[in-house]
Amino acid sequence: MKFMQRGLDSETKKQLEEEEKKIISEEHWYLDLPELKEKESFIIEEQRFLLCEDLLYGRMSFRGFNPEVEKLMLQMNAKNKAEEVEEQTVELNVSDEEMARRYETLVWTIGKTFAKKRDRAIYEEDKNGDMKPIKAKKMFLKPQD
Amino acid sequence: MAEAPGIPAESLAGCRARAARTVLDQVVLPGEELLLPEQEDGEGPGGAGERPLRLNAAARSRGRVVCGPGLRRCGDRLLVTKCGRLRHKEPGSGSGGGVYWVDSQQKRYVPVKGDHVIGIVTAKSGDIFKVDVGGSEPASLSYLAFEGATKRNRPNVQVGDLIYGQFVVANKDMEPEMVCIDSCGRANGMGVIGQDGLLFKVTLGLIRKLLAPDCEILQEVGKLYPLEIVFGMNGRIWVKAKTIQQTLILANILEACEHMTTDQRKQIFSRLAES
Protein backbone atom coordinates (compact mmCIF):
# COMPACT_ATOMS: atom_id res chain seq x y z
CA MET A 1 0.00 0.00 0.00
CA LYS A 2 1.22 3.45 -0.79
CA PHE A 3 0.96 4.82 2.71
CA MET A 4 3.34 2.15 3.96
CA GLN A 5 6.28 3.72 2.12
CA ARG A 6 8.96 4.97 4.47
CA GLY A 7 10.03 8.13 2.62
CA LEU A 8 6.73 9.99 2.98
CA ASP A 9 5.79 12.48 5.68
CA SER A 10 3.39 11.46 8.35
CA GLU A 11 0.72 13.81 7.03
CA THR A 12 0.80 12.50 3.50
CA LYS A 13 0.89 9.01 4.96
CA LYS A 14 -2.28 9.66 6.90
CA GLN A 15 -4.01 11.14 3.90
CA LEU A 16 -3.12 8.23 1.70
CA GLU A 17 -4.19 5.80 4.43
CA GLU A 18 -7.57 7.43 4.69
CA GLU A 19 -8.06 7.38 0.95
CA GLU A 20 -7.19 3.70 0.76
CA LYS A 21 -9.55 2.94 3.63
CA LYS A 22 -12.35 4.80 1.86
CA ILE A 23 -11.90 2.81 -1.30
CA ILE A 24 -11.92 -0.46 0.60
CA SER A 25 -14.95 0.38 2.76
CA GLU A 26 -16.96 1.52 -0.21
CA GLU A 27 -16.53 -1.85 -1.78
CA HIS A 28 -17.89 -3.56 1.34
CA TRP A 29 -21.54 -4.49 1.33
CA TYR A 30 -23.79 -3.17 4.06
CA LEU A 31 -27.44 -3.46 5.03
CA ASP A 32 -29.53 -0.39 4.40
CA LEU A 33 -31.51 -0.75 7.61
CA PRO A 34 -32.06 1.66 10.48
CA GLU A 35 -29.80 0.97 13.42
CA LEU A 36 -31.46 -1.43 15.83
CA LYS A 37 -30.71 -0.90 19.46
CA GLU A 38 -30.23 -4.08 21.42
CA LYS A 39 -32.12 -3.83 24.64
CA GLU A 40 -29.99 -4.66 27.58
CA SER A 41 -31.89 -7.41 29.25
CA PHE A 42 -31.16 -8.02 32.86
CA ILE A 43 -32.91 -11.35 33.06
CA ILE A 44 -30.88 -14.48 32.41
CA GLU A 45 -32.54 -17.76 31.62
CA GLU A 46 -31.10 -20.90 33.20
CA GLN A 47 -32.49 -24.38 33.25
CA ARG A 48 -30.30 -25.76 36.00
CA PHE A 49 -31.56 -26.58 39.45
CA LEU A 50 -27.98 -26.37 40.66
CA LEU A 51 -28.20 -22.59 40.91
CA CYS A 52 -31.57 -22.54 42.58
CA GLU A 53 -31.25 -24.99 45.43
CA ASP A 54 -28.17 -26.06 47.34
CA LEU A 55 -28.34 -29.77 46.75
CA LEU A 56 -26.07 -32.29 48.42
CA TYR A 57 -23.71 -34.55 46.54
CA GLY A 58 -25.52 -37.46 44.88
CA ARG A 59 -23.44 -40.38 46.19
CA MET A 60 -23.94 -41.31 49.83
CA SER A 61 -22.86 -44.07 52.11
CA PHE A 62 -23.95 -44.65 55.71
CA ARG A 63 -22.42 -46.53 58.63
CA GLY A 64 -19.21 -47.30 56.82
CA PHE A 65 -20.60 -49.35 53.97
CA ASN A 66 -18.25 -47.71 51.45
CA PRO A 67 -15.43 -45.72 53.12
CA GLU A 68 -14.30 -44.03 49.91
CA VAL A 69 -17.75 -42.65 49.28
CA GLU A 70 -17.93 -41.39 52.85
CA LYS A 71 -14.68 -39.51 52.36
CA LEU A 72 -16.05 -38.08 49.14
CA MET A 73 -19.23 -36.99 50.90
CA LEU A 74 -17.23 -34.96 53.39
CA GLN A 75 -15.13 -33.40 50.67
CA MET A 76 -17.94 -32.46 48.32
CA ASN A 77 -20.35 -31.20 50.92
CA ALA A 78 -17.64 -29.25 52.64
CA LYS A 79 -16.84 -27.45 49.40
CA ASN A 80 -20.22 -25.80 49.59
CA LYS A 81 -19.56 -24.65 53.11
CA ALA A 82 -15.97 -23.51 52.45
CA GLU A 83 -14.48 -25.60 55.23
CA GLU A 84 -11.82 -26.83 52.90
CA VAL A 85 -9.37 -24.15 53.95
CA GLU A 86 -9.02 -25.63 57.42
CA GLU A 87 -8.51 -29.13 56.12
CA GLN A 88 -5.79 -28.01 53.79
CA THR A 89 -3.66 -26.40 56.49
CA VAL A 90 -3.80 -29.56 58.58
CA GLU A 91 -2.64 -31.63 55.63
CA LEU A 92 0.33 -29.34 55.07
CA ASN A 93 1.78 -30.09 58.52
CA VAL A 94 1.78 -33.78 57.93
CA SER A 95 3.31 -33.53 54.52
CA ASP A 96 6.30 -31.54 55.86
CA GLU A 97 7.34 -34.40 58.09
CA GLU A 98 6.80 -36.88 55.35
CA MET A 99 8.87 -34.75 53.04
CA ALA A 100 11.79 -34.74 55.46
CA ARG A 101 11.62 -38.51 55.80
CA ARG A 102 11.48 -39.05 52.09
CA TYR A 103 14.33 -36.65 51.50
CA GLU A 104 16.49 -38.68 53.85
CA THR A 105 15.87 -41.90 51.99
CA LEU A 106 16.32 -40.15 48.67
CA VAL A 107 19.81 -38.96 49.60
CA TRP A 108 20.68 -42.53 50.49
CA THR A 109 19.48 -43.99 47.20
CA ILE A 110 21.17 -41.36 45.05
CA GLY A 111 24.35 -41.69 47.06
CA LYS A 112 24.32 -45.43 46.38
CA THR A 113 24.36 -44.99 42.61
CA PHE A 114 27.50 -42.88 42.68
CA ALA A 115 29.41 -44.92 45.23
CA LYS A 116 32.11 -47.23 43.92
CA LYS A 117 31.73 -50.97 44.31
CA ARG A 118 33.74 -51.09 47.51
CA ASP A 119 31.85 -48.16 49.01
CA ARG A 120 28.50 -49.71 48.20
CA ALA A 121 28.97 -52.06 51.11
CA ILE A 122 28.42 -49.06 53.41
CA TYR A 123 24.96 -48.58 51.98
CA GLU A 124 23.79 -52.13 52.59
CA GLU A 125 20.34 -52.50 54.07
CA ASP A 126 19.64 -54.23 57.30
CA LYS A 127 17.16 -57.11 57.42
CA ASN A 128 14.38 -54.70 58.42
CA GLY A 129 15.11 -52.41 55.54
CA ASP A 130 16.65 -49.74 57.79
CA MET A 131 19.91 -48.15 56.91
CA LYS A 132 22.90 -49.63 58.69
CA PRO A 133 25.05 -47.14 60.56
CA ILE A 134 27.87 -46.05 58.25
CA LYS A 135 30.92 -48.16 59.06
CA ALA A 136 34.37 -46.78 58.80
CA LYS A 137 36.02 -47.41 55.47
CA LYS A 138 38.44 -50.30 55.35
CA MET A 139 41.88 -48.79 55.35
CA PHE A 140 45.28 -50.39 55.34
CA LEU A 141 46.11 -51.66 58.84
CA LYS A 142 49.70 -51.50 59.67
CA PRO A 143 50.85 -54.85 61.12
CA GLN A 144 51.83 -54.62 64.71
CA ASP A 145 55.24 -55.84 65.46
CA MET B 1 -62.89 -5.39 8.59
CA ALA B 2 -65.40 -5.86 11.38
CA GLU B 3 -64.23 -4.57 14.70
CA ALA B 4 -63.37 -7.45 16.90
CA PRO B 5 -65.65 -7.37 19.91
CA GLY B 6 -64.22 -8.26 23.21
CA ILE B 7 -61.58 -7.10 25.60
CA PRO B 8 -58.41 -5.69 24.05
CA ALA B 9 -55.38 -7.82 24.76
CA GLU B 10 -53.47 -5.26 26.83
CA SER B 11 -55.92 -5.03 29.64
CA LEU B 12 -56.10 -8.82 29.84
CA ALA B 13 -52.36 -9.02 30.19
CA GLY B 14 -52.46 -6.14 32.65
CA CYS B 15 -54.83 -7.79 35.04
CA ARG B 16 -52.95 -11.09 34.87
CA ALA B 17 -49.51 -9.68 35.58
CA ARG B 18 -48.81 -9.90 39.28
CA ALA B 19 -45.77 -8.88 41.24
CA ALA B 20 -43.44 -11.81 41.76
CA ARG B 21 -42.90 -10.75 45.35
CA THR B 22 -46.54 -11.25 46.26
CA VAL B 23 -46.79 -14.69 44.73
CA LEU B 24 -43.81 -16.34 46.43
CA ASP B 25 -44.51 -19.90 47.62
CA GLN B 26 -47.94 -19.83 46.00
CA VAL B 27 -49.14 -21.93 43.13
CA VAL B 28 -48.70 -20.33 39.72
CA LEU B 29 -50.08 -21.61 36.43
CA PRO B 30 -48.55 -21.54 32.95
CA GLY B 31 -49.32 -18.36 31.08
CA GLU B 32 -49.10 -16.02 34.05
CA GLU B 33 -46.84 -13.03 33.80
CA LEU B 34 -44.89 -11.86 36.78
CA LEU B 35 -43.47 -8.44 37.43
CA LEU B 36 -40.05 -8.12 38.95
CA PRO B 37 -39.62 -5.82 41.96
CA GLU B 38 -37.99 -2.99 40.00
CA GLN B 39 -40.98 -2.64 37.72
CA GLU B 40 -43.52 -2.39 40.47
CA ASP B 41 -42.56 1.14 41.37
CA GLY B 42 -43.98 2.74 38.27
CA GLU B 43 -46.98 0.48 38.00
CA GLY B 44 -48.09 0.29 41.61
CA PRO B 45 -50.95 2.41 42.86
CA GLY B 46 -48.72 4.31 45.25
CA GLY B 47 -48.00 7.17 42.73
CA ALA B 48 -47.49 10.80 43.65
CA GLY B 49 -43.74 10.43 44.02
CA GLU B 50 -43.92 7.97 46.90
CA ARG B 51 -41.47 5.12 46.76
CA PRO B 52 -41.77 2.10 49.00
CA LEU B 53 -38.80 1.87 51.32
CA ARG B 54 -36.55 -1.05 50.71
CA LEU B 55 -34.40 -2.78 53.23
CA ASN B 56 -31.59 -3.62 50.90
CA ALA B 57 -30.43 -0.86 48.64
CA ALA B 58 -28.84 -3.38 46.31
CA ALA B 59 -32.20 -4.25 44.82
CA ARG B 60 -32.58 -0.73 43.47
CA SER B 61 -29.64 -1.06 41.13
CA ARG B 62 -30.63 -3.24 38.21
CA GLY B 63 -28.86 -6.45 39.06
CA ARG B 64 -29.16 -9.52 36.90
CA VAL B 65 -32.13 -11.64 37.78
CA VAL B 66 -31.85 -15.31 36.94
CA CYS B 67 -35.04 -17.03 35.84
CA GLY B 68 -34.70 -20.70 36.54
CA PRO B 69 -36.63 -23.80 35.52
CA GLY B 70 -40.29 -23.24 34.83
CA LEU B 71 -39.89 -19.57 33.93
CA ARG B 72 -39.12 -17.74 30.73
CA ARG B 73 -38.23 -14.19 29.86
CA CYS B 74 -41.00 -12.28 28.15
CA GLY B 75 -39.88 -8.74 27.48
CA ASP B 76 -39.20 -7.31 30.90
CA ARG B 77 -41.38 -9.78 32.72
CA LEU B 78 -41.25 -13.42 33.66
CA LEU B 79 -43.61 -15.85 31.99
CA VAL B 80 -44.56 -19.01 33.84
CA THR B 81 -44.31 -22.20 31.78
CA LYS B 82 -44.88 -24.92 34.40
CA CYS B 83 -47.40 -25.20 37.18
CA GLY B 84 -46.05 -25.31 40.69
CA ARG B 85 -44.96 -23.08 43.53
CA LEU B 86 -42.88 -19.99 42.84
CA ARG B 87 -39.64 -19.87 44.80
CA HIS B 88 -37.03 -17.21 45.24
CA LYS B 89 -33.48 -17.24 46.49
CA GLU B 90 -31.72 -14.10 47.62
CA PRO B 91 -28.36 -13.41 46.06
CA GLY B 92 -25.66 -14.66 48.39
CA SER B 93 -22.53 -12.82 47.31
CA GLY B 94 -24.11 -9.65 45.98
CA SER B 95 -24.46 -10.59 42.30
CA GLY B 96 -27.73 -8.76 42.21
CA GLY B 97 -31.24 -9.96 41.66
CA GLY B 98 -31.44 -13.44 42.96
CA VAL B 99 -33.02 -16.50 41.41
CA TYR B 100 -36.68 -17.19 40.76
CA TRP B 101 -37.93 -20.64 39.80
CA VAL B 102 -41.00 -22.84 39.84
CA ASP B 103 -40.97 -25.92 42.06
CA SER B 104 -42.84 -28.34 39.83
CA GLN B 105 -43.27 -32.08 39.76
CA GLN B 106 -42.66 -34.35 36.81
CA LYS B 107 -41.47 -37.82 35.96
CA ARG B 108 -39.95 -37.24 32.55
CA TYR B 109 -36.37 -35.98 32.62
CA VAL B 110 -34.96 -33.45 30.17
CA PRO B 111 -31.13 -33.37 30.07
CA VAL B 112 -29.63 -30.23 31.55
CA LYS B 113 -25.98 -29.26 31.48
CA GLY B 114 -24.16 -29.88 34.73
CA ASP B 115 -26.63 -32.39 36.14
CA HIS B 116 -25.29 -35.58 37.68
CA VAL B 117 -27.26 -38.56 36.40
CA ILE B 118 -27.27 -42.34 36.48
CA GLY B 119 -27.19 -43.89 33.03
CA ILE B 120 -27.29 -47.42 31.65
CA VAL B 121 -24.82 -48.33 28.91
CA THR B 122 -26.83 -49.62 25.95
CA ALA B 123 -24.26 -49.81 23.18
CA LYS B 124 -20.57 -49.63 22.53
CA SER B 125 -19.69 -48.24 19.11
CA GLY B 126 -16.07 -47.50 18.29
CA ASP B 127 -14.80 -44.87 20.70
CA ILE B 128 -18.05 -43.91 22.40
CA PHE B 129 -20.64 -45.54 24.59
CA LYS B 130 -24.34 -44.88 24.20
CA VAL B 131 -25.88 -44.32 27.60
CA ASP B 132 -29.61 -44.28 28.29
CA VAL B 133 -30.41 -41.46 30.72
CA GLY B 134 -34.17 -41.40 30.43
CA GLY B 135 -34.30 -38.50 28.00
CA SER B 136 -35.46 -38.43 24.41
CA GLU B 137 -32.06 -39.53 23.10
CA PRO B 138 -29.29 -41.71 24.49
CA ALA B 139 -26.33 -39.64 25.61
CA SER B 140 -22.88 -40.27 24.24
CA LEU B 141 -19.93 -40.94 26.55
CA SER B 142 -16.42 -41.03 25.19
CA TYR B 143 -14.07 -43.71 26.53
CA LEU B 144 -11.48 -41.00 27.26
CA ALA B 145 -13.82 -39.24 29.66
CA PHE B 146 -12.84 -41.41 32.61
CA GLU B 147 -10.15 -40.72 35.16
CA GLY B 148 -6.81 -42.08 34.05
CA ALA B 149 -8.08 -43.27 30.67
CA THR B 150 -5.76 -43.08 27.70
CA LYS B 151 -5.92 -44.54 24.25
CA ARG B 152 -4.08 -47.62 25.42
CA ASN B 153 -5.59 -47.82 28.88
CA ARG B 154 -9.30 -48.20 28.18
CA PRO B 155 -11.87 -48.14 30.98
CA ASN B 156 -13.56 -51.41 31.80
CA VAL B 157 -17.14 -50.63 30.80
CA GLN B 158 -19.55 -53.24 29.46
CA VAL B 159 -23.02 -53.00 28.00
CA GLY B 160 -25.51 -52.99 30.85
CA ASP B 161 -23.24 -51.23 33.35
CA LEU B 162 -24.48 -48.32 35.46
CA ILE B 163 -22.63 -45.04 35.04
CA TYR B 164 -22.74 -41.96 37.29
CA GLY B 165 -21.70 -38.93 35.27
CA GLN B 166 -22.54 -35.33 34.41
CA PHE B 167 -23.63 -33.61 31.22
CA VAL B 168 -21.28 -31.29 29.37
CA VAL B 169 -23.56 -30.67 26.41
CA ALA B 170 -27.32 -30.77 26.82
CA ASN B 171 -29.60 -28.63 24.70
CA LYS B 172 -32.64 -29.25 22.58
CA ASP B 173 -30.74 -29.13 19.31
CA MET B 174 -28.00 -31.67 19.92
CA GLU B 175 -27.49 -35.14 21.27
CA PRO B 176 -26.53 -34.90 24.97
CA GLU B 177 -22.95 -35.70 25.88
CA MET B 178 -21.79 -36.81 29.28
CA VAL B 179 -18.46 -37.35 31.00
CA CYS B 180 -17.25 -39.05 34.14
CA ILE B 181 -14.58 -36.53 35.11
CA ASP B 182 -14.78 -32.94 36.30
CA SER B 183 -13.04 -29.94 34.79
CA CYS B 184 -9.79 -30.78 36.63
CA GLY B 185 -9.72 -34.33 35.28
CA ARG B 186 -10.59 -36.02 38.59
CA ALA B 187 -13.38 -38.56 38.94
CA ASN B 188 -14.94 -37.22 42.17
CA GLY B 189 -17.06 -40.33 42.61
CA MET B 190 -18.23 -40.48 39.01
CA GLY B 191 -17.72 -43.50 36.79
CA VAL B 192 -19.00 -47.06 36.81
CA ILE B 193 -21.21 -47.89 39.79
CA GLY B 194 -20.25 -51.17 41.40
CA GLN B 195 -21.79 -54.58 41.38
CA ASP B 196 -25.15 -55.63 42.84
CA GLY B 197 -27.63 -53.21 44.26
CA LEU B 198 -30.99 -52.12 42.88
CA LEU B 199 -31.89 -49.34 40.44
CA PHE B 200 -35.38 -47.87 40.53
CA LYS B 201 -37.15 -44.78 39.27
CA VAL B 202 -38.90 -42.02 41.19
CA THR B 203 -40.22 -38.57 40.34
CA LEU B 204 -37.80 -35.71 39.88
CA GLY B 205 -39.30 -33.68 42.68
CA LEU B 206 -38.58 -36.43 45.19
CA ILE B 207 -34.92 -36.51 44.26
CA ARG B 208 -34.60 -32.80 44.91
CA LYS B 209 -36.45 -33.16 48.17
CA LEU B 210 -34.15 -35.96 49.31
CA LEU B 211 -31.02 -34.07 48.31
CA ALA B 212 -32.02 -30.93 50.19
CA PRO B 213 -29.44 -30.05 52.85
CA ASP B 214 -31.86 -30.50 55.76
CA CYS B 215 -33.56 -33.72 54.67
CA GLU B 216 -34.75 -35.73 57.66
CA ILE B 217 -35.60 -38.82 55.64
CA LEU B 218 -32.00 -39.51 54.74
CA GLN B 219 -30.79 -38.93 58.26
CA GLU B 220 -33.28 -41.47 59.57
CA VAL B 221 -32.52 -43.94 56.80
CA GLY B 222 -28.83 -43.70 57.55
CA LYS B 223 -29.39 -44.87 61.11
CA LEU B 224 -31.06 -48.13 60.10
CA TYR B 225 -28.19 -50.19 58.75
CA PRO B 226 -25.04 -49.79 56.61
CA LEU B 227 -26.02 -48.88 53.08
CA GLU B 228 -24.99 -46.98 49.99
CA ILE B 229 -27.22 -44.79 47.81
CA VAL B 230 -26.57 -42.95 44.56
CA PHE B 231 -29.07 -40.29 43.41
CA GLY B 232 -29.35 -39.36 39.75
CA MET B 233 -31.09 -36.11 38.85
CA ASN B 234 -32.93 -38.02 36.12
CA GLY B 235 -35.14 -39.68 38.69
CA ARG B 236 -33.05 -42.83 39.15
CA ILE B 237 -31.85 -44.07 42.51
CA TRP B 238 -29.43 -46.95 43.07
CA VAL B 239 -29.30 -48.55 46.50
CA LYS B 240 -27.19 -51.30 47.99
CA ALA B 241 -27.20 -52.92 51.40
CA LYS B 242 -25.71 -56.08 52.85
CA THR B 243 -28.67 -58.39 52.15
CA ILE B 244 -31.29 -58.41 49.43
CA GLN B 245 -34.08 -57.95 51.94
CA GLN B 246 -32.52 -54.80 53.38
CA THR B 247 -32.05 -53.42 49.88
CA LEU B 248 -35.70 -54.02 49.04
CA ILE B 249 -36.89 -52.44 52.28
CA LEU B 250 -34.81 -49.38 51.51
CA ALA B 251 -36.16 -49.12 47.97
CA ASN B 252 -39.74 -49.38 49.21
CA ILE B 253 -39.20 -46.70 51.84
CA LEU B 254 -37.71 -44.25 49.38
CA GLU B 255 -40.49 -44.77 46.87
CA ALA B 256 -43.23 -44.48 49.46
CA CYS B 257 -41.89 -41.51 51.40
CA GLU B 258 -43.07 -39.18 48.69
CA HIS B 259 -46.68 -39.65 49.67
CA MET B 260 -46.35 -40.12 53.41
CA THR B 261 -46.81 -37.54 56.09
CA THR B 262 -44.15 -37.00 58.71
CA ASP B 263 -46.03 -39.02 61.33
CA GLN B 264 -46.60 -42.02 59.11
CA ARG B 265 -42.92 -41.99 58.23
CA LYS B 266 -41.84 -41.89 61.85
CA GLN B 267 -44.14 -44.81 62.61
CA ILE B 268 -42.63 -46.91 59.87
CA PHE B 269 -39.09 -46.10 60.91
CA SER B 270 -39.76 -46.98 64.51
CA ARG B 271 -41.29 -50.28 63.46
CA LEU B 272 -38.26 -51.05 61.35
CA ALA B 273 -35.86 -50.13 64.09
CA GLU B 274 -37.55 -52.61 66.39
CA SER B 275 -37.40 -55.55 64.00
Short mmCIF file of C-alpha atoms in Angstrom, two decimals, chain A residues 78 81-93:
data_model
loop_
_atom_site.label_atom_id
_atom_site.label_comp_id
_atom_site.label_asym_id
_atom_site.label_seq_id
_atom_site.Cartn_x
_atom_site.Cartn_y
_atom_site.Cartn_z
CA ALA A 78 -17.64 -29.25 52.64
CA LYS A 81 -19.56 -24.65 53.11
CA ALA A 82 -15.97 -23.51 52.45
CA GLU A 83 -14.48 -25.60 55.23
CA GLU A 84 -11.82 -26.83 52.90
CA VAL A 85 -9.37 -24.15 53.95
CA GLU A 86 -9.02 -25.63 57.42
CA GLU A 87 -8.51 -29.13 56.12
CA GLN A 88 -5.79 -28.01 53.79
CA THR A 89 -3.66 -26.40 56.49
CA VAL A 90 -3.80 -29.56 58.58
CA GLU A 91 -2.64 -31.63 55.63
CA LEU A 92 0.33 -29.34 55.07
CA ASN A 93 1.78 -30.09 58.52
#
